[in-house]
PDB file of N, H, CA, C and O in Angstrom:
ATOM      1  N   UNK A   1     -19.493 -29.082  32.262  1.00  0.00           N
ATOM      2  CA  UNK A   1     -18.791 -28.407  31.199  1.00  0.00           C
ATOM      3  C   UNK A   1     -19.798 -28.023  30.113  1.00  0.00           C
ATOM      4  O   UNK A   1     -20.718 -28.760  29.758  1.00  0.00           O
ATOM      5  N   UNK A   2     -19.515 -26.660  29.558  1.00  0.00           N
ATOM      6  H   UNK A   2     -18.768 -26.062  29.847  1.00  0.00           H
ATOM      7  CA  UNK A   2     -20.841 -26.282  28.815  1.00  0.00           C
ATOM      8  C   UNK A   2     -20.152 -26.713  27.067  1.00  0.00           C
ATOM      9  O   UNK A   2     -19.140 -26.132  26.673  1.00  0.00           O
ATOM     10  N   UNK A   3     -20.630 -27.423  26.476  1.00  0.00           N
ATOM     11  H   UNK A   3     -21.452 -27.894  26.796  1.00  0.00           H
ATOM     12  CA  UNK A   3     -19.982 -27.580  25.205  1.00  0.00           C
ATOM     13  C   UNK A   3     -20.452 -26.708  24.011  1.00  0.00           C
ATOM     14  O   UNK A   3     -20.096 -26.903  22.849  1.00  0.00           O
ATOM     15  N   UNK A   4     -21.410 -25.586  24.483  1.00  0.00           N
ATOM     16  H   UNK A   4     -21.699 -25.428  25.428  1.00  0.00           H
ATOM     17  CA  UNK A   4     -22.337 -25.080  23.593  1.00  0.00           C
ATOM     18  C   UNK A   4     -21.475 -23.910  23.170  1.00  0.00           C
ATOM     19  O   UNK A   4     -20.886 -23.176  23.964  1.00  0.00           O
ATOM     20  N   UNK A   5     -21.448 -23.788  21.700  1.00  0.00           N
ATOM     21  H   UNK A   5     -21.926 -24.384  21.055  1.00  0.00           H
ATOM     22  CA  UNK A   5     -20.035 -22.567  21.395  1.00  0.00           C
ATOM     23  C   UNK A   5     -21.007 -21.032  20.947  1.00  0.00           C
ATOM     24  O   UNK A   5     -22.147 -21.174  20.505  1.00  0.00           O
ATOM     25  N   UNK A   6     -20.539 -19.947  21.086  1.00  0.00           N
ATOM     26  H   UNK A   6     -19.613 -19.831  21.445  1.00  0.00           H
ATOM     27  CA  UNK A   6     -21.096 -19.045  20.714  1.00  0.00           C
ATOM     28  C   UNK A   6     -21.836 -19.158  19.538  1.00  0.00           C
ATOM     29  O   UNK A   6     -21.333 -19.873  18.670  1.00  0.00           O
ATOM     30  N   UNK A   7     -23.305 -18.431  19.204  1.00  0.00           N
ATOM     31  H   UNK A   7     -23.713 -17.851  19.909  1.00  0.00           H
ATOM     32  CA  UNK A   7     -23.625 -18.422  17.770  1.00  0.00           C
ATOM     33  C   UNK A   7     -22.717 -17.281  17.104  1.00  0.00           C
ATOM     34  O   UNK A   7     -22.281 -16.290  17.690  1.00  0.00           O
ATOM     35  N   UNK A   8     -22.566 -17.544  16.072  1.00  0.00           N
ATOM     36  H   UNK A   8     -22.919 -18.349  15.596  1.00  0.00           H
ATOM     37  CA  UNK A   8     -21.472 -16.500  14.962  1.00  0.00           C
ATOM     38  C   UNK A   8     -22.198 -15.613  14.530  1.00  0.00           C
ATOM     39  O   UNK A   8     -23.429 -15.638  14.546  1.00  0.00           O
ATOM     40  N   UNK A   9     -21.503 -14.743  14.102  1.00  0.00           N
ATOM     41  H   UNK A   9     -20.503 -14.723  14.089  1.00  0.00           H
ATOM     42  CA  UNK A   9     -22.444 -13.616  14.026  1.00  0.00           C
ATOM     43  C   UNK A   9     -23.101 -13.410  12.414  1.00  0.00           C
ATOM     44  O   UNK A   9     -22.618 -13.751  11.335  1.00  0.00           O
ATOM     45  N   UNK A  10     -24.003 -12.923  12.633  1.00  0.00           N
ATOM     46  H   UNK A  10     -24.396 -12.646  13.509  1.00  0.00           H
ATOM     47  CA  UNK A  10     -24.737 -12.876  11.213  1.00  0.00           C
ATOM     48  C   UNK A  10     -25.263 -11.396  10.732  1.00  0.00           C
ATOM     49  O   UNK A  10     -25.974 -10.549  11.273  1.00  0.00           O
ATOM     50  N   UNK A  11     -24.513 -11.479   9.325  1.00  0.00           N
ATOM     51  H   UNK A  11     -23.935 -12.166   8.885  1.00  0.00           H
ATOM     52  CA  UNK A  11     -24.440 -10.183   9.123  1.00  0.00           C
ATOM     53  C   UNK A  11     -25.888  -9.658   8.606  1.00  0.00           C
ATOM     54  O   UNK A  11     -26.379 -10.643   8.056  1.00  0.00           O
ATOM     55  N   UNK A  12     -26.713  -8.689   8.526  1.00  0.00           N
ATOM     56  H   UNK A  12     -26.313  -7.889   8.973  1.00  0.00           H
ATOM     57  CA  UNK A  12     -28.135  -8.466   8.066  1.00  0.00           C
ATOM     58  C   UNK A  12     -27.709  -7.022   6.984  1.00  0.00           C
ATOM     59  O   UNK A  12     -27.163  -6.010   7.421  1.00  0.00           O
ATOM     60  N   UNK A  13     -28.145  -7.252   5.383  1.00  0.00           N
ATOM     61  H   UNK A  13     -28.589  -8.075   5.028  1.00  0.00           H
ATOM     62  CA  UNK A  13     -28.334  -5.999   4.984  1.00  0.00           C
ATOM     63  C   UNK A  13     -29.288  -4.810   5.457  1.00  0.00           C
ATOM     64  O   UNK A  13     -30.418  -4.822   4.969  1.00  0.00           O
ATOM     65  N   UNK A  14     -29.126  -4.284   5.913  1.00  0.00           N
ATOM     66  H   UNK A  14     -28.208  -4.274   6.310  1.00  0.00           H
ATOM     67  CA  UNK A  14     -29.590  -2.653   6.328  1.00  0.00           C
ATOM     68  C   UNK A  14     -31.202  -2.524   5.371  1.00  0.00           C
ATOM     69  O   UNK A  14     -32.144  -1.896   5.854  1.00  0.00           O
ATOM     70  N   UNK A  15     -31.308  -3.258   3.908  1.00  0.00           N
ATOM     71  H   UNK A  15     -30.543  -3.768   3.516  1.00  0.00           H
ATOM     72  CA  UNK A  15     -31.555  -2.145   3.175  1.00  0.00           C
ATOM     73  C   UNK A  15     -33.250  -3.246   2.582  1.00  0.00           C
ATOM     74  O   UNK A  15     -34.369  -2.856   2.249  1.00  0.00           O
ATOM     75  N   UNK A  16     -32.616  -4.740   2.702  1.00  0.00           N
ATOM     76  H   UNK A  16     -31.706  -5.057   2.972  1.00  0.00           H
ATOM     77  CA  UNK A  16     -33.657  -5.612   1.980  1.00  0.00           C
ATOM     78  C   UNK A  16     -33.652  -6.838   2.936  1.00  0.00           C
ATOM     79  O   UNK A  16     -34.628  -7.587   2.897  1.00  0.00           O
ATOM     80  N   UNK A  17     -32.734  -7.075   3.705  1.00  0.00           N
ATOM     81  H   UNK A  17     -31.941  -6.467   3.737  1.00  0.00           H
ATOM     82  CA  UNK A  17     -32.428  -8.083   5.384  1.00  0.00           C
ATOM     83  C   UNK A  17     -32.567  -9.242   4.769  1.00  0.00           C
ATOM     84  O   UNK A  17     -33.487 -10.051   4.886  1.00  0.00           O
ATOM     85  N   UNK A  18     -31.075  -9.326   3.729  1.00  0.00           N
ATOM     86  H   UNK A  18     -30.327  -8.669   3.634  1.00  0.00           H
ATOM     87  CA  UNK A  18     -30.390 -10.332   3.237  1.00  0.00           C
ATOM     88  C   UNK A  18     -29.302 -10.698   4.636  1.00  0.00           C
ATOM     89  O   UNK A  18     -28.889  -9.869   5.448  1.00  0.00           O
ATOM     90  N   UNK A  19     -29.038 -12.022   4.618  1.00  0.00           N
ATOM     91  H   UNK A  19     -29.373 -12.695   3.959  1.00  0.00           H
ATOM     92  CA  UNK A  19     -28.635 -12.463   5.880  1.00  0.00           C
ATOM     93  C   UNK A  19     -27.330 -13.284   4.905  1.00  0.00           C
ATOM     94  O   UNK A  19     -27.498 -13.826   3.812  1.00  0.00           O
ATOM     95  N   UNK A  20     -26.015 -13.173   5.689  1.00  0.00           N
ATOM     96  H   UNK A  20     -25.878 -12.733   6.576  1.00  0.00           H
ATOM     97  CA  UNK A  20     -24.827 -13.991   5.748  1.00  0.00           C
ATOM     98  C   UNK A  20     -24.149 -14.370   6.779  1.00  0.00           C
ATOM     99  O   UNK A  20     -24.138 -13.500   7.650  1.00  0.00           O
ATOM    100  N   UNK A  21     -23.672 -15.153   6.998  1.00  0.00           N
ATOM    101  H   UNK A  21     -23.681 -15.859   6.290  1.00  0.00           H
ATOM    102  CA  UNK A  21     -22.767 -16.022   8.192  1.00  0.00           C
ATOM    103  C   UNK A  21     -21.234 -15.329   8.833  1.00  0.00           C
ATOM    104  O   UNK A  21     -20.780 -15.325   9.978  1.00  0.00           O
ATOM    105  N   UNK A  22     -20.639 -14.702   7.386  1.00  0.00           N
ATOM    106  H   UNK A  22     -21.007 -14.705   6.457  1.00  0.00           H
ATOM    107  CA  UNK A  22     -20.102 -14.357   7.326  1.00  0.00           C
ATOM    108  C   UNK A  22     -19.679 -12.845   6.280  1.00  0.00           C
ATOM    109  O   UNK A  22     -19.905 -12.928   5.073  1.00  0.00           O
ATOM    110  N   UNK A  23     -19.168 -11.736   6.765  1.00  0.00           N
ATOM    111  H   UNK A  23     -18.984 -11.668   7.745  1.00  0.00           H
ATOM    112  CA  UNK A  23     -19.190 -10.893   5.859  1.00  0.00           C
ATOM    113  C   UNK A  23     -18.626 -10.986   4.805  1.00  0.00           C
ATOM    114  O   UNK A  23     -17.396 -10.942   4.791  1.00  0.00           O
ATOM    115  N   UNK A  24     -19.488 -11.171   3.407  1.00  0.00           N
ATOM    116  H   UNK A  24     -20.488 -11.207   3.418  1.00  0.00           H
ATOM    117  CA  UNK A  24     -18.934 -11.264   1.680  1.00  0.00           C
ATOM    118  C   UNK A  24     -18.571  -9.780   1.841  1.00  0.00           C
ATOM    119  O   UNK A  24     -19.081  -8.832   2.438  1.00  0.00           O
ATOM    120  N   UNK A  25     -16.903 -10.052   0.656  1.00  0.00           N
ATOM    121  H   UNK A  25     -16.488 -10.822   0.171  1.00  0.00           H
ATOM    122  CA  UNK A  25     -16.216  -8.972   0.282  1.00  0.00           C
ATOM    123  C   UNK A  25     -17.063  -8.271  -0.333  1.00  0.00           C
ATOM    124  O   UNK A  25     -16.930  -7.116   0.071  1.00  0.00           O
ATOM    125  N   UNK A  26     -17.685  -8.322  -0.924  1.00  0.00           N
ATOM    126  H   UNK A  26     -17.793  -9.260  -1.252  1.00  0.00           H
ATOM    127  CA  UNK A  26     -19.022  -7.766  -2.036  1.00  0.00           C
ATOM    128  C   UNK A  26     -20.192  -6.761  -1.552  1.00  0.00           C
ATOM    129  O   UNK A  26     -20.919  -6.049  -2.244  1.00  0.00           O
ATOM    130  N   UNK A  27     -20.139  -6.952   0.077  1.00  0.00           N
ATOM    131  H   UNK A  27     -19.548  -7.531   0.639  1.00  0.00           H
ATOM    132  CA  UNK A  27     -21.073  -6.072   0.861  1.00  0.00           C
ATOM    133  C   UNK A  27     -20.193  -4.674   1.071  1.00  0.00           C
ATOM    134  O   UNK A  27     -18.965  -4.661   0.984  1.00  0.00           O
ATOM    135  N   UNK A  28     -20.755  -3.857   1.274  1.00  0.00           N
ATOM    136  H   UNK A  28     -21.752  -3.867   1.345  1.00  0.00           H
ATOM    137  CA  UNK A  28     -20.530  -2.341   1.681  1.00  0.00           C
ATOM    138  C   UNK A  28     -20.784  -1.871   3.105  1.00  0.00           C
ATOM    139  O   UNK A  28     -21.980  -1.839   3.396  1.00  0.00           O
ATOM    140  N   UNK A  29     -20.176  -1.604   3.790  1.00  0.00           N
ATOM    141  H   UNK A  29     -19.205  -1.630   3.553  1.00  0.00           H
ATOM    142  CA  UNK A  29     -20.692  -0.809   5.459  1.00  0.00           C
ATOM    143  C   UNK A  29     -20.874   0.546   5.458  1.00  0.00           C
ATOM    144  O   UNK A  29     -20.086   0.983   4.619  1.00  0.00           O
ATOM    145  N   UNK A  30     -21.539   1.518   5.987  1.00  0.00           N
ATOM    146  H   UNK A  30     -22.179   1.164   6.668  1.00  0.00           H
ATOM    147  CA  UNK A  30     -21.414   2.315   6.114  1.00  0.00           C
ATOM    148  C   UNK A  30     -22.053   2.373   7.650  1.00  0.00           C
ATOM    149  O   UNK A  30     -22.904   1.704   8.237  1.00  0.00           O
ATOM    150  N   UNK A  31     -21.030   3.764   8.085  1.00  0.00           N
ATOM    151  H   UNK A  31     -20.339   4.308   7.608  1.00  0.00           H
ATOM    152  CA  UNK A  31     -21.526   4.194   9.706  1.00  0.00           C
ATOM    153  C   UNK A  31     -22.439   5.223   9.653  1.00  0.00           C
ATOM    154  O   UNK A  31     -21.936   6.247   9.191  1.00  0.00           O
ATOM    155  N   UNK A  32     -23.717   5.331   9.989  1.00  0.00           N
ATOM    156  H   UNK A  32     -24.125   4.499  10.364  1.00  0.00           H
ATOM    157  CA  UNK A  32     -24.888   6.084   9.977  1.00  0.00           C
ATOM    158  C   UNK A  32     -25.409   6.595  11.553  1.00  0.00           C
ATOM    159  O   UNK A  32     -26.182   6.042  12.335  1.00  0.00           O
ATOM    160  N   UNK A  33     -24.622   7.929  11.670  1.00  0.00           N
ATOM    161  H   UNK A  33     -23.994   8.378  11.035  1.00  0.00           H
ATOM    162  CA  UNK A  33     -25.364   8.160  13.267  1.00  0.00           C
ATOM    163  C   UNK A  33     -24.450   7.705  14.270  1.00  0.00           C
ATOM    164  O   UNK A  33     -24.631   8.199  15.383  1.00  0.00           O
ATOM    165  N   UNK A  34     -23.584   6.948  14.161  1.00  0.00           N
ATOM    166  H   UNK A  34     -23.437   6.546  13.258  1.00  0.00           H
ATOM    167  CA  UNK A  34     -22.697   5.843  14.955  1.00  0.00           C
ATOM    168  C   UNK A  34     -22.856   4.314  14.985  1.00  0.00           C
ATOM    169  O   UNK A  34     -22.478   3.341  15.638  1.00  0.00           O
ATOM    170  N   UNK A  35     -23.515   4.586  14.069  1.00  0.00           N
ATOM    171  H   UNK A  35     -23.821   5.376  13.539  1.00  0.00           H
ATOM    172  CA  UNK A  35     -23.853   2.675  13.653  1.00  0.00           C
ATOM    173  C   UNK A  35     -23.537   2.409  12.487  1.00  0.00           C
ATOM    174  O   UNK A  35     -23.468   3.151  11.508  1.00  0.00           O
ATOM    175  N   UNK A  36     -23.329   1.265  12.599  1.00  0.00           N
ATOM    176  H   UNK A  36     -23.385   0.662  13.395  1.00  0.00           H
ATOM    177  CA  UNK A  36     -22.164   0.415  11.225  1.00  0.00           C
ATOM    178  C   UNK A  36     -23.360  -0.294  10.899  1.00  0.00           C
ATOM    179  O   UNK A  36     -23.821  -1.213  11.576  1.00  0.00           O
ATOM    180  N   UNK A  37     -23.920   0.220   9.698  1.00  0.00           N
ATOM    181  H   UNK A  37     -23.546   0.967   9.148  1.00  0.00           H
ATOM    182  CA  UNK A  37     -24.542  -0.473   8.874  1.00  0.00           C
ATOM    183  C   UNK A  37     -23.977  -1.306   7.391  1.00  0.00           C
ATOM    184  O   UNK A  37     -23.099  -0.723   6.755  1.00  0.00           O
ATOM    185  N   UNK A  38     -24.458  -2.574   6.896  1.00  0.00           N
ATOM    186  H   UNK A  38     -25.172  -3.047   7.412  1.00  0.00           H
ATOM    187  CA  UNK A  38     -24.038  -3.471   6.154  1.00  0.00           C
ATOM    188  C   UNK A  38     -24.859  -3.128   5.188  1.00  0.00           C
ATOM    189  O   UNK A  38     -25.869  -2.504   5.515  1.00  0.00           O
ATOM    190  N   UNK A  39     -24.582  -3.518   3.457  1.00  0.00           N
ATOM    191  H   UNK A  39     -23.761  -4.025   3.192  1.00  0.00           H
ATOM    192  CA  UNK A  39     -25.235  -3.547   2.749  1.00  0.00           C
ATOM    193  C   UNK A  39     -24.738  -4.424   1.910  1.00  0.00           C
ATOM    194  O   UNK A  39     -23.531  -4.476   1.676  1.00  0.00           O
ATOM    195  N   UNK A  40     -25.858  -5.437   1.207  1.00  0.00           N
ATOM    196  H   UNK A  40     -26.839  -5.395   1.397  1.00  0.00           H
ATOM    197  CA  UNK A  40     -25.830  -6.551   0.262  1.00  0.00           C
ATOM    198  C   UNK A  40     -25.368  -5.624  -1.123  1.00  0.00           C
ATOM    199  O   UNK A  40     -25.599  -4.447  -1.404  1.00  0.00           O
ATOM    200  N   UNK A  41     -24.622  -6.685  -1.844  1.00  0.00           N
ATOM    201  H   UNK A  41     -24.434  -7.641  -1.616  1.00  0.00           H
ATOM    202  CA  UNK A  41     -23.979  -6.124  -3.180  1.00  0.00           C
ATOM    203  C   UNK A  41     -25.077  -6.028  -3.646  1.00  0.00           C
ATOM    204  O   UNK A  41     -25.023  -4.801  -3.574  1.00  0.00           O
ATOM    205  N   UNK A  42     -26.165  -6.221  -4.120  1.00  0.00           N
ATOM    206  H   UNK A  42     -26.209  -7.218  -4.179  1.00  0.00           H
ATOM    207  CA  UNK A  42     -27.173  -5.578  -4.539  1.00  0.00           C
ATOM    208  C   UNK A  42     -27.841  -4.587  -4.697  1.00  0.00           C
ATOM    209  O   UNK A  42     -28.364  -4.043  -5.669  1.00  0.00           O
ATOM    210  N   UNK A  43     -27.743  -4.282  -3.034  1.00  0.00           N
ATOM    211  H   UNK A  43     -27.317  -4.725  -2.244  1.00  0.00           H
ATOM    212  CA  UNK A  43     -28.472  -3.262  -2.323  1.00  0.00           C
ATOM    213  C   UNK A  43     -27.675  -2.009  -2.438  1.00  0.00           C
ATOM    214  O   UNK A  43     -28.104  -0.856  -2.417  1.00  0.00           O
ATOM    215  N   UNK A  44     -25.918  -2.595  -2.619  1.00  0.00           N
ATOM    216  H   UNK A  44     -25.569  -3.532  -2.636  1.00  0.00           H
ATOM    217  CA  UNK A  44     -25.333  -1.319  -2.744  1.00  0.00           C
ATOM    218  C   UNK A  44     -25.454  -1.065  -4.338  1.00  0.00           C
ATOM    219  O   UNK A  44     -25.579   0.133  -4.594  1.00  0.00           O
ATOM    220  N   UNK A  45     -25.447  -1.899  -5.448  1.00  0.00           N
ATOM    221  H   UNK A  45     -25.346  -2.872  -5.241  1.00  0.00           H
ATOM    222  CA  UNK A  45     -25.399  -1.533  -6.961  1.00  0.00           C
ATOM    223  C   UNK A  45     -26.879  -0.381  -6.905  1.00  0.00           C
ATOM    224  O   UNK A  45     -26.928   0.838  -7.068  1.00  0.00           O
ATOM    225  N   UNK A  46     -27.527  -0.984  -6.725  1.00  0.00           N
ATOM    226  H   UNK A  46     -27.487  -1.974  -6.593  1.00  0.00           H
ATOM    227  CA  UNK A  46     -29.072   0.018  -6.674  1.00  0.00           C
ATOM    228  C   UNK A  46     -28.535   1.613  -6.158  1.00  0.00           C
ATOM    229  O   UNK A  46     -29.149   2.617  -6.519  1.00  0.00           O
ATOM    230  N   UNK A  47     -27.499   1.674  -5.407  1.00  0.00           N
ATOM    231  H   UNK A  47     -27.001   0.858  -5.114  1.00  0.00           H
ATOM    232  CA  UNK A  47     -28.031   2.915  -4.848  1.00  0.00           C
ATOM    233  C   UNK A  47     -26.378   3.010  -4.723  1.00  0.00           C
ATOM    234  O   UNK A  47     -26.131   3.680  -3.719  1.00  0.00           O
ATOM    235  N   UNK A  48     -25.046   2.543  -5.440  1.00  0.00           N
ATOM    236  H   UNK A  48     -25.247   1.999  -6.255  1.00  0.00           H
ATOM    237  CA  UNK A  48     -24.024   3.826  -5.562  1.00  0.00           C
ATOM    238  C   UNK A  48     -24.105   4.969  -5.405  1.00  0.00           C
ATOM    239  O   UNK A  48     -23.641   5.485  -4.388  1.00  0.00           O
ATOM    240  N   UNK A  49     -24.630   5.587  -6.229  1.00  0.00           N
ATOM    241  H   UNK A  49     -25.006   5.168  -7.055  1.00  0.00           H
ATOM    242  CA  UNK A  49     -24.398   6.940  -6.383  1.00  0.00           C
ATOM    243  C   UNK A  49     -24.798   7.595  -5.198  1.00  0.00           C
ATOM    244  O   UNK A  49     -24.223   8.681  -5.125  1.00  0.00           O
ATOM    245  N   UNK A  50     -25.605   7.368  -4.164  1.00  0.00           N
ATOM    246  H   UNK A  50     -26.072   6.486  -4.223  1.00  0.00           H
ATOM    247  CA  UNK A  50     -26.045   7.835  -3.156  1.00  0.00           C
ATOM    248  C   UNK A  50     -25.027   7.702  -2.103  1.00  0.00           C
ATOM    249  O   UNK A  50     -24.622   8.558  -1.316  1.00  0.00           O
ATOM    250  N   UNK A  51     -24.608   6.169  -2.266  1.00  0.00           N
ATOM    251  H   UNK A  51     -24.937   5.474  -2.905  1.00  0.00           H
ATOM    252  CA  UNK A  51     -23.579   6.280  -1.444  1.00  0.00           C
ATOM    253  C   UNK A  51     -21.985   6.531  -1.158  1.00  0.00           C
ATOM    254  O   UNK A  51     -21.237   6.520  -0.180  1.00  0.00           O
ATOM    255  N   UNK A  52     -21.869   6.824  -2.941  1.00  0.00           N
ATOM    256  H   UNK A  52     -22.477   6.833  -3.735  1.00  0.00           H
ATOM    257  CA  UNK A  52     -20.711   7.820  -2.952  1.00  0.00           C
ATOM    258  C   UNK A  52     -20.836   8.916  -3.007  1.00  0.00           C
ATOM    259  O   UNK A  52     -19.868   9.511  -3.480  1.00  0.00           O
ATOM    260  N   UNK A  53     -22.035   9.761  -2.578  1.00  0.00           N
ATOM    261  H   UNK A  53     -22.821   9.278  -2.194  1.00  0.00           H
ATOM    262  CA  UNK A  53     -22.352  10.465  -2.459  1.00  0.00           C
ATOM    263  C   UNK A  53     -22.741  10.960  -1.113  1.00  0.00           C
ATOM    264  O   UNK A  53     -23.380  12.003  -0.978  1.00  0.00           O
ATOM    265  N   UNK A  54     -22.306  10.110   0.027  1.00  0.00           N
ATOM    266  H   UNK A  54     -21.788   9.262  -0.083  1.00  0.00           H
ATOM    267  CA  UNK A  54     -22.014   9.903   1.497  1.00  0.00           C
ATOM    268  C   UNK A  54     -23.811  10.131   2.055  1.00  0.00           C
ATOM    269  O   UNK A  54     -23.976   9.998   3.268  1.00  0.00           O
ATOM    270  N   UNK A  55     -25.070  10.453   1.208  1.00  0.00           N
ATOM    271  H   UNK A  55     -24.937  10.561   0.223  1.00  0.00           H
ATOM    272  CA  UNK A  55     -26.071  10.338   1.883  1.00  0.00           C
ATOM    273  C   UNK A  55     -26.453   9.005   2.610  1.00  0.00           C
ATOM    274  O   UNK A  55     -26.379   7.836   2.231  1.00  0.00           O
ATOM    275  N   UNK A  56     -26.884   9.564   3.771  1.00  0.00           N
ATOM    276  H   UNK A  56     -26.944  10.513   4.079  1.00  0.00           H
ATOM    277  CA  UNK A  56     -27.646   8.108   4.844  1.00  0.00           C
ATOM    278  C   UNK A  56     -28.944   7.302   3.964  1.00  0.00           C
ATOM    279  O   UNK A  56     -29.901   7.702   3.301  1.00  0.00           O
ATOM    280  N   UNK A  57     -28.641   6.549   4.183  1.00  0.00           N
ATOM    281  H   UNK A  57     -27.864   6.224   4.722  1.00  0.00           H
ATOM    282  CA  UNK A  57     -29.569   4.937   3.820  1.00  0.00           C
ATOM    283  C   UNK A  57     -30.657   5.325   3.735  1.00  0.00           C
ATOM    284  O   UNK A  57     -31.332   4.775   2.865  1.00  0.00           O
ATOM    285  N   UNK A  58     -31.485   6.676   4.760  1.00  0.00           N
ATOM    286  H   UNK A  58     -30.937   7.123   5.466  1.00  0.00           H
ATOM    287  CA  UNK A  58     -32.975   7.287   5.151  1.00  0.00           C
ATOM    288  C   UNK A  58     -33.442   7.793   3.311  1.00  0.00           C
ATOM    289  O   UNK A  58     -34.510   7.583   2.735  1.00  0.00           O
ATOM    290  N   UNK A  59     -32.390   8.383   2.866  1.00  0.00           N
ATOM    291  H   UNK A  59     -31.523   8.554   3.334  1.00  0.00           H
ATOM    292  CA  UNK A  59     -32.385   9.345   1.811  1.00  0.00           C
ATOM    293  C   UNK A  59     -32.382   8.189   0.508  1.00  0.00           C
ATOM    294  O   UNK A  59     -32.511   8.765  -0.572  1.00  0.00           O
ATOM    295  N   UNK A  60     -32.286   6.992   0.412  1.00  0.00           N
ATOM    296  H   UNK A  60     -32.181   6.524   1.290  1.00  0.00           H
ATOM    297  CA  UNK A  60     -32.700   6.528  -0.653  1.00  0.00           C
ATOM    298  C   UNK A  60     -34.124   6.021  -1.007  1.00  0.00           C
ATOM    299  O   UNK A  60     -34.362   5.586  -2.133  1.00  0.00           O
TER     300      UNK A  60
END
């Protein structure tokens, strides 16, 4: 019997590869290309405007 449980997944910011266990309400995703990228509340305060401004992550 294997007792070993999946590792959980860990979320990585996109932008500075801040790491969480679990996704904080406080992070931002955006889909870039077809990929779901994460961003640390940090990473998103720095660069709002860009990203309400729907430019890709490349462009900051």
């Amino acid at each position: 019997m294997n007792d070993a449980t999946a590792p959980e997944p860990l979320y990585v910011c996109a932008r500075c590869g801040r790491t969480a266990p679990e996704l904080p309400v406080t992070w931002t995703c955006s889909v870039e290309n077809g990929t779901r990228q994460y961003f640390c509340e940090d990473c998103a305060r720095a660069n709002i405007r860009a990203i309400e401004g729907r430019l890709d992550s490349s462009w900051w």
